[in-house]
XYZ file of C-alpha atoms in Angstrom:
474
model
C 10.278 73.030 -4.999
C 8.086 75.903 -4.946
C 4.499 75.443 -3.514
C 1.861 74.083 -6.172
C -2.055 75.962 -6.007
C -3.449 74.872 -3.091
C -6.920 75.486 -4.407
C -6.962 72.318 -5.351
C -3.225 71.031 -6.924
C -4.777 71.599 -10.639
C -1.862 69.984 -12.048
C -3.282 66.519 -10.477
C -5.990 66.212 -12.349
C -5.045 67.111 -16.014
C -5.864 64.418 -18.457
C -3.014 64.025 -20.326
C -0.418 66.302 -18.980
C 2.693 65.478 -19.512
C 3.997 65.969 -15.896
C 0.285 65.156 -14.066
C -1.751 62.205 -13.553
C -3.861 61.093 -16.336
C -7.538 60.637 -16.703
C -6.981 56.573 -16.920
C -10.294 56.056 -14.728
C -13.453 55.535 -16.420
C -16.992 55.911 -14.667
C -17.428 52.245 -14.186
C -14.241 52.077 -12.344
C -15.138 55.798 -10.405
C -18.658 54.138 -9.495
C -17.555 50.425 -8.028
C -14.497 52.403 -6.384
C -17.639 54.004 -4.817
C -19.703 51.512 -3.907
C -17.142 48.821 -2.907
C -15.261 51.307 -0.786
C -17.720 51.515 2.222
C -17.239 47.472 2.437
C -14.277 46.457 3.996
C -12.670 43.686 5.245
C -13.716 44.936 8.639
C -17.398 44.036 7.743
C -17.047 40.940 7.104
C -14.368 39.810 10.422
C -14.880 42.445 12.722
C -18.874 42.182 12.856
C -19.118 39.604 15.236
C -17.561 41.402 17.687
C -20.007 44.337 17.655
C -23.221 41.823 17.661
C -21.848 40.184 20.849
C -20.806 43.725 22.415
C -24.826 45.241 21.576
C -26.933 42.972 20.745
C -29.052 43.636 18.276
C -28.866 46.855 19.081
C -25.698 46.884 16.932
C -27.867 48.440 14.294
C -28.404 51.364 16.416
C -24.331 51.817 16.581
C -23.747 50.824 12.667
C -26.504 53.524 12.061
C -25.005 56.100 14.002
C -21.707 55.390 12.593
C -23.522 55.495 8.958
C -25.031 59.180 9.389
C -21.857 60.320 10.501
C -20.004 58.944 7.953
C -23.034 60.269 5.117
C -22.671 63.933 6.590
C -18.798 63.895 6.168
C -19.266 62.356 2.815
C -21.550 65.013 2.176
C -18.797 67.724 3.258
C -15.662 65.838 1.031
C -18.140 65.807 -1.645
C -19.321 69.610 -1.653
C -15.245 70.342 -1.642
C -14.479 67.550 -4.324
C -16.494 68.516 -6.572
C -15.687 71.918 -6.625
C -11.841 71.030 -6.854
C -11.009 67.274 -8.122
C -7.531 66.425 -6.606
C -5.667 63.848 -5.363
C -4.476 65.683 -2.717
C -8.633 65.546 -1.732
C -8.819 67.165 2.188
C -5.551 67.227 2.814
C -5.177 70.143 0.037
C -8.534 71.505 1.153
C -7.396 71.809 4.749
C -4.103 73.058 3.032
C -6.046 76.090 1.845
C -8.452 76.451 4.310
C -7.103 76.070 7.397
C -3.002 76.554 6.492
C -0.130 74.722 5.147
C 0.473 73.228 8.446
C -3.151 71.593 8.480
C -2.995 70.042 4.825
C 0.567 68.890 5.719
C -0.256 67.106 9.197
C -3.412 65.203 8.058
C -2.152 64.335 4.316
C 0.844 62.358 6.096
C -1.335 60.758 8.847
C -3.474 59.470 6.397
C -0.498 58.145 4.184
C 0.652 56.582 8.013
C -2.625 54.832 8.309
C -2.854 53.827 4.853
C 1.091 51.968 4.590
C -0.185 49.966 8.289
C -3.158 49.017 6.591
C -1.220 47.627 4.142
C 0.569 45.206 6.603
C -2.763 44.442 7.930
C -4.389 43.170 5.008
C -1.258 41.607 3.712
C -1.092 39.574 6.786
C -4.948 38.912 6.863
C -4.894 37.763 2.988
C -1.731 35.547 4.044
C -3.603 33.496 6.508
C -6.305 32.613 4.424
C -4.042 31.529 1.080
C -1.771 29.478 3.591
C -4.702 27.552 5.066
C -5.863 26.787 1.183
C -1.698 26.011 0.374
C -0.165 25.103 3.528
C 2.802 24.538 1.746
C 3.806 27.980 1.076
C 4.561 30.207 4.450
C 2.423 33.137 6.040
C 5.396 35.403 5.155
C 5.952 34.310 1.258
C 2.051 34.674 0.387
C 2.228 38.422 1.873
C 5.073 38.980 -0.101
C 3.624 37.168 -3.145
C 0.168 39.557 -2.477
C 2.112 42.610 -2.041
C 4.500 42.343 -4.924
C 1.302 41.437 -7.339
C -0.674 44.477 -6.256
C 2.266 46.814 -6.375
C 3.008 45.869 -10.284
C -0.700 46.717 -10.941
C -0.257 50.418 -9.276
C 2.786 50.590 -11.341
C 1.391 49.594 -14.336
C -0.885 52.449 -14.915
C -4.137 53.970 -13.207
C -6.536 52.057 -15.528
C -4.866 48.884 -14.495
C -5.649 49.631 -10.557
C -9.489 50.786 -11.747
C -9.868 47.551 -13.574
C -8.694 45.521 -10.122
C -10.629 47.519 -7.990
C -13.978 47.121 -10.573
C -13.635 43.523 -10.431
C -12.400 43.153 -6.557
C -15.128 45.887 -5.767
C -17.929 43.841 -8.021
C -17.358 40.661 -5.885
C -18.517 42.083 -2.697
C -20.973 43.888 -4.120
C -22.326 40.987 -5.381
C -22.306 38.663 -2.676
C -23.297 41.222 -0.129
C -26.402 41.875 -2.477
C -26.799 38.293 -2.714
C -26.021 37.313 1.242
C -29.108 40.504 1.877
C -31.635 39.008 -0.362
C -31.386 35.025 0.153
C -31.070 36.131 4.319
C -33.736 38.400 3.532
C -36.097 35.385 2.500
C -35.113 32.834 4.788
C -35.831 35.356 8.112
C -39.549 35.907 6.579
C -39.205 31.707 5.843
C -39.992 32.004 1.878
C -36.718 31.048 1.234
C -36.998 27.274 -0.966
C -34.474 24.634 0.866
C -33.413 26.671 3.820
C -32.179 25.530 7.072
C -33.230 28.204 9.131
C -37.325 28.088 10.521
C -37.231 31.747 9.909
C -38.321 33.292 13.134
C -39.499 36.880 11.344
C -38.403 39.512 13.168
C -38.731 37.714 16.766
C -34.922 37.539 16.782
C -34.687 41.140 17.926
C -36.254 40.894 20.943
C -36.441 37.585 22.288
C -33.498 36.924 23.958
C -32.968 40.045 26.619
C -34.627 42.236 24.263
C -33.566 44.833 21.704
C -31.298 46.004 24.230
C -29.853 42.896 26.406
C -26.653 44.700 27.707
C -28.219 47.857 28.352
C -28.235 51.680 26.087
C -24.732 51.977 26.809
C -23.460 49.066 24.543
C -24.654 50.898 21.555
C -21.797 53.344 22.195
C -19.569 50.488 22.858
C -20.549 48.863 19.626
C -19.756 52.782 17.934
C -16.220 51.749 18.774
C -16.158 48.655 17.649
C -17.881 49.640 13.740
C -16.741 52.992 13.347
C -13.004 52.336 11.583
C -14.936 49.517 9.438
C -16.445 52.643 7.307
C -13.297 54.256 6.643
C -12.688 53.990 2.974
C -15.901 56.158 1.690
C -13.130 58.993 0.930
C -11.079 57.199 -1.434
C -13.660 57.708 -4.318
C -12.823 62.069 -3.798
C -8.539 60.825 -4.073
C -9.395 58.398 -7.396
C -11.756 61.514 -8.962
C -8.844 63.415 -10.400
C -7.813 60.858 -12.025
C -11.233 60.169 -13.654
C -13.020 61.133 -17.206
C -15.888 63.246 -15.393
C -14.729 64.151 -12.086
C -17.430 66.326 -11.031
C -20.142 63.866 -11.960
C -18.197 61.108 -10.204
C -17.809 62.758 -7.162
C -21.654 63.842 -7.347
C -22.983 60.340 -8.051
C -20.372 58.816 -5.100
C -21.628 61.895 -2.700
C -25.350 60.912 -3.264
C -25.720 57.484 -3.523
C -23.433 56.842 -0.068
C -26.356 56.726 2.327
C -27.927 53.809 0.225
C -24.388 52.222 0.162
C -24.594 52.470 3.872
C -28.011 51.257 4.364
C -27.661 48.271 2.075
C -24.639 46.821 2.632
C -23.932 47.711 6.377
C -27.360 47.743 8.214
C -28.881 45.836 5.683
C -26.699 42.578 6.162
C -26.359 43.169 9.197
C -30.053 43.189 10.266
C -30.209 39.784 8.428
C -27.480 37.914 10.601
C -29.827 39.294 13.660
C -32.783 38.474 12.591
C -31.649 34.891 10.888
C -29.998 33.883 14.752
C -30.240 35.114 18.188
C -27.494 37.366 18.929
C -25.967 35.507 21.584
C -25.697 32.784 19.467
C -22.651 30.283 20.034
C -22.974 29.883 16.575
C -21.602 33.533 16.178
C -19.168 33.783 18.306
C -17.315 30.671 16.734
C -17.562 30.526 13.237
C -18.038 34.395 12.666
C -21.244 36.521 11.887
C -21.673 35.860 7.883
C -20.558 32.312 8.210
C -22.976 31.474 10.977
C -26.249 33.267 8.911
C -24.600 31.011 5.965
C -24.629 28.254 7.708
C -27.875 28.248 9.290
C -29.515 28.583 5.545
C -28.057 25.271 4.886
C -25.435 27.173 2.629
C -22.806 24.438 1.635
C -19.114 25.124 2.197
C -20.321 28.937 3.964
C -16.827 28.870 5.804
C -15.028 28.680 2.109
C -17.885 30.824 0.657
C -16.965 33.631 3.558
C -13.129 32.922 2.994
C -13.314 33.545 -0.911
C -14.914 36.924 -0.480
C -13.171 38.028 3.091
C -9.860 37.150 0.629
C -11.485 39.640 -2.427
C -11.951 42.685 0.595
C -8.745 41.982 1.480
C -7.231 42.395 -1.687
C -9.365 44.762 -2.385
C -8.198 46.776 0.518
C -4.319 46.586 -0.166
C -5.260 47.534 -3.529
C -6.907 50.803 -2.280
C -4.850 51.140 0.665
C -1.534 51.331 -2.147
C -3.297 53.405 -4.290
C -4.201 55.994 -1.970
C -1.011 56.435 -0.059
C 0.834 57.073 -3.368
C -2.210 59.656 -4.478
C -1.218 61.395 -0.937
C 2.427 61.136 -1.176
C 2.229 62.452 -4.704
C 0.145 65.357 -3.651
C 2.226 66.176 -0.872
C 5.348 66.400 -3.126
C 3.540 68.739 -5.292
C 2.794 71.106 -2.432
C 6.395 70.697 -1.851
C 5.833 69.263 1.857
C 7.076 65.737 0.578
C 10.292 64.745 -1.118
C 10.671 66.227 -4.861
C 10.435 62.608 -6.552
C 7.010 62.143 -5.198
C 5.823 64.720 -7.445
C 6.799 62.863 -10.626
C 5.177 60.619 -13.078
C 6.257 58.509 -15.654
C 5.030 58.164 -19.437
C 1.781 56.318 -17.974
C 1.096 59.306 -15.825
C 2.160 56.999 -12.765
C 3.676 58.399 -9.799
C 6.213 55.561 -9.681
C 8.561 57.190 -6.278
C 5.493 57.918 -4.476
C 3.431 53.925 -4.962
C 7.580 52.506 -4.236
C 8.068 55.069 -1.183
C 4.897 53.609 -0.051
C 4.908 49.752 -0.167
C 8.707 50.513 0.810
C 7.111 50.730 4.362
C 4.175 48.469 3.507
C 6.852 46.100 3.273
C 8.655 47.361 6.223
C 5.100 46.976 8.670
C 4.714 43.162 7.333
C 7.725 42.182 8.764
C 7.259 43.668 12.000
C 4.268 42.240 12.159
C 5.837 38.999 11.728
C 8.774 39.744 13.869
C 7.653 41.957 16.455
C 3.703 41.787 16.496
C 3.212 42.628 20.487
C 5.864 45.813 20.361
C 6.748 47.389 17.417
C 3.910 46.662 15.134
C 0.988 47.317 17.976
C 2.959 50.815 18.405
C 2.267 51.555 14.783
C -1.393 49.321 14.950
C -2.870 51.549 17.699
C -0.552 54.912 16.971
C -2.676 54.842 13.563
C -6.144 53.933 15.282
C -7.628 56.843 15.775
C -6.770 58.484 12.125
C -10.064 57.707 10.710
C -11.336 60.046 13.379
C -9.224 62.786 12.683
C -9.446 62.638 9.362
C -13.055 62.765 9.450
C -12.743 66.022 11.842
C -10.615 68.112 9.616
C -12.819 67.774 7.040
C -15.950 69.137 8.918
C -13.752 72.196 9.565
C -12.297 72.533 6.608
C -15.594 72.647 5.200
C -16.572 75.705 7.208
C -13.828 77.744 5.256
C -14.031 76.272 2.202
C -17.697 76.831 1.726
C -17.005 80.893 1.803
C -14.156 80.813 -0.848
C -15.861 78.410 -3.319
C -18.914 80.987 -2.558
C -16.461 84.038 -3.325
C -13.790 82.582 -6.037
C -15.716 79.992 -7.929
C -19.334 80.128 -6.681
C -20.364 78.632 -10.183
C -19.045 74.747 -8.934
C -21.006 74.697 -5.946
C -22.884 71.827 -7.485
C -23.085 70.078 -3.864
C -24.063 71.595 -0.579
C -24.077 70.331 2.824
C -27.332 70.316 4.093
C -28.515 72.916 6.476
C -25.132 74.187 6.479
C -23.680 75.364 9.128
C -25.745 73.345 11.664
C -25.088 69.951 10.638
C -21.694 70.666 9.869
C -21.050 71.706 13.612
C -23.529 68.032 14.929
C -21.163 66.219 13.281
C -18.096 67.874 14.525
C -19.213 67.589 17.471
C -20.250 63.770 17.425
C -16.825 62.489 15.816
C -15.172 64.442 19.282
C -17.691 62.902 21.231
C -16.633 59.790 19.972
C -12.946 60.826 20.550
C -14.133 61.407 24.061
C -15.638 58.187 24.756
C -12.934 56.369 23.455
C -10.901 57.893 26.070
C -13.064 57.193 28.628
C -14.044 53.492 27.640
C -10.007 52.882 28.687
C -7.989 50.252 27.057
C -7.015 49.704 23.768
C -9.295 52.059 22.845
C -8.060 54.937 25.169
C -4.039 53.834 24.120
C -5.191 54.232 20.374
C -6.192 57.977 20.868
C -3.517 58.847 22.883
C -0.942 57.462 20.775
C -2.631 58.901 17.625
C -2.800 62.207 19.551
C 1.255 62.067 20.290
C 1.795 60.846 16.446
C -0.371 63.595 14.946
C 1.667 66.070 17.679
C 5.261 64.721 16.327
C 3.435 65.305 12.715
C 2.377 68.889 13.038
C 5.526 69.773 14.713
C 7.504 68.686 12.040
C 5.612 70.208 9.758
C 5.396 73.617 11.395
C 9.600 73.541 11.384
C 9.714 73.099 7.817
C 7.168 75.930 7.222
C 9.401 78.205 9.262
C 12.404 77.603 7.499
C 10.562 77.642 3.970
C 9.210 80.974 5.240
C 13.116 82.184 6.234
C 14.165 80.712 3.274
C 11.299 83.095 0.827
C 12.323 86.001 2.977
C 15.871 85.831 2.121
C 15.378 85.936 -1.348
């Protein structure tokens, strides 16, 4: 297969072509794709973790994590919009950085995506078998799974409409959990529970910082892979009915995503109970704040929605592995089938090649969940980092050719470009860094990432070479 543009696979984003993806996304689905893709599952289970690390000093790390994230956003988004593709970074690093670059990253990020899969699967298993005991772990992940794969195979439209409605539920009871928290830690909330102690929380057990400056970093760890997901609205954009706009609106609107939804709920739990509350450390963060409103049924409340991210995720997490896979057949660096769509415009080989291993991950993680899926679990950890990293540099290149080739769709800039650009390279390997340093799971999860993405690029670089010997010999 002979190598498609790699100024941005234009082929991917041509409503209506017969051998492209179609424009089967419209803006509402673009803008809750958006807005529900900052709040993950991770949010919601993984926050408790972070409080208990930091203190409420956790807002320091989620806000750290949150400017990091905006600034990268900021980068996809200057690229995006200039080029709409599913292929997103992995055909801008394709272009501006070399074949090798778009090839290593757009398959690590398919890698991550297919274990996140088994994740979620697993996660959304757990709660349906505690509601329906009757029905194994292993039969609801299959059951959530099979569902979720029809939709992606059904057509685009019928993945935006999911993701709109899966999207709108946490948007609507994170708005909701931020403004009845909101009035019961100010105690002007009718019928609560909770005394509401102001903002005294934050300080009055150890103080703002209890375990000391360091924790913040240590709770950077813990929060930083809960934000992955912002990029996913820059995949779904060629596939849209205004792709620039999309990508525009989803580029400026992240950093109130971020500060509503993550620091924003996040400051309620703190300020509705101390941090070192037993409270949080056994039921959960959400659940406790819930529960000390005098919420009824909070632990069903928290499972309903934790269920919707879930779901939501594997319905994002499917969706963007096949965008990748079919973007990487186009360039030619994936198998041929990957590359083709059906009548719908549906790249059927790439979504089945996908939850082929989706599949595959769920039942190691049933079968082998301390060997074989922790290989895959912590050789995928550090993804989100990398990810992140190639586009800052990327974006360095990129920024000259748009200027030279197509200076006209420049519609977003990085700000004080090239400064911040370089801050936030250098934070996300600073980050790297101190993950390496902290030791344990978090060292293991760079290191094996590192020897993945190694495996990855060397493979990659082979079959460059002998495409290379292959052109010469013609």
């Amino acid at each position: 297969m002979t190598k498609a543009s790699t100024s941005g696979d234009p082929a991917d984003a041509v409503p209506g072509s017969g051998d492209g993806l179609k424009a089967g996304l419209k803006n509402r689905h673009l803008s809750m794709i958006a807005i529900g893709g900052v709040i993950g599952a991770g949010l919601f289970v993984g926050s408790g973790s972070g409080i208990a690390a930091a203190g409420p000093a956790i807002l320091v790390s989620y806000a750290l994590v949150g400017a990091m994230v905006v600034l990268v956003m900021r980068m996809l988004g200057e690229m995006a919009a200039a080029n709409p593709t599913s292929g997103s970074f992995s055909a801008y690093a394709d272009r501006g950085l070399g074949r090798w670059a778009g090839f290593t990253i757009g398959w690590l990020y398919w890698f991550f995506w297919v274990v996140v899969l088994a994740v979620e699967a697993t996660a959304g298993a757990s709660i349906l078998n505690s509601w329906v005991p009757d029905v194994p772990k292993w039969a609801w992940a299959l059951i959530v799974m099979v569902v979720l794969t029809a939709t992606n195979l059904a057509s685009v439209s019928s993945y935006g409409e999911f993701e709109f409605w899966f999207a709108g539920i946490k948007v609507v009871a994170i708005a909701a959990f931020v403004i009845i928290g909101g009035l019961a830690v100010f105690g002007v909330l009718p019928g609560s529970d909770n005394p509401g102690a102001g903002l005294a929380h934050l300080t009055d057990a150890g103080g703002f910082l209890p375990n000391g400056p360091g924790a913040i970093l240590t709770g950077v760890l813990m929060v930083v892979f809960s934000f992955m997901g912002s990029e996913i609205v820059t995949l779904a954009a060629g596939e849209s009915e205004n792709p620039q706009r999309a990508v525009r609106q989803a580029t400026n609107s992240v950093i109130w995503r971020i500060a509503v939804f993550y620091l924003g709920s996040i400051f309620v739990v703190i300020t509705l109970l101390p941090w070192n509350s037993s409270a949080i450390a056994k039921d959960g963060s959400y659940v406790a704040a819930l529960n000390s409103i005098g919420i009824p049924h909070a632990g069903q409340v928290m499972n309903v929605i934790v269920l919707t991210a879930v779901l939501s995720c594997l319905n994002s997490g499917l969706y963007t592995a096949s965008r990748m896979a079919f973007s990487l057949g186009r360039r030619g660096d994936a198998p041929k089938a990957f590359a083709r769509v059906n009548k719908q415009g549906v790249p059927r080989a790439a979504i089945l090649g996908s939850v082929v291993f989706g599949f595959l991950s769920v039942f190691f993680n049933y079968m082998w969940p301390d060997t074989v899926f922790k290989f895959l679990l912590n050789s995928s950890g550090a993804v989100a980092l990398f990810v992140w990293l190639v586009i800052c540099v990327t974006q360095l290149k990129m920024r000259g050719i748009i200027l030279r080739e197509t200076p006209e769709k420049l519609v977003v800039r990085m700000w004080l470009f090239p400064y911040l650009t370089w801050a936030t390279i250098g934070m996300i390997l600073f980050v790297l860094g101190y993950m390496v340093y902290d030791g344990g799971d978090n060292r293991q999860q760079v290191m094996l990432s590192v020897l993945v993405a190694v495996v990855v690029l060397a493979i990659g670089l082979v079959l460059d070479r002998r495409r290379r010997a292959v052109n010469a010999g013609k």
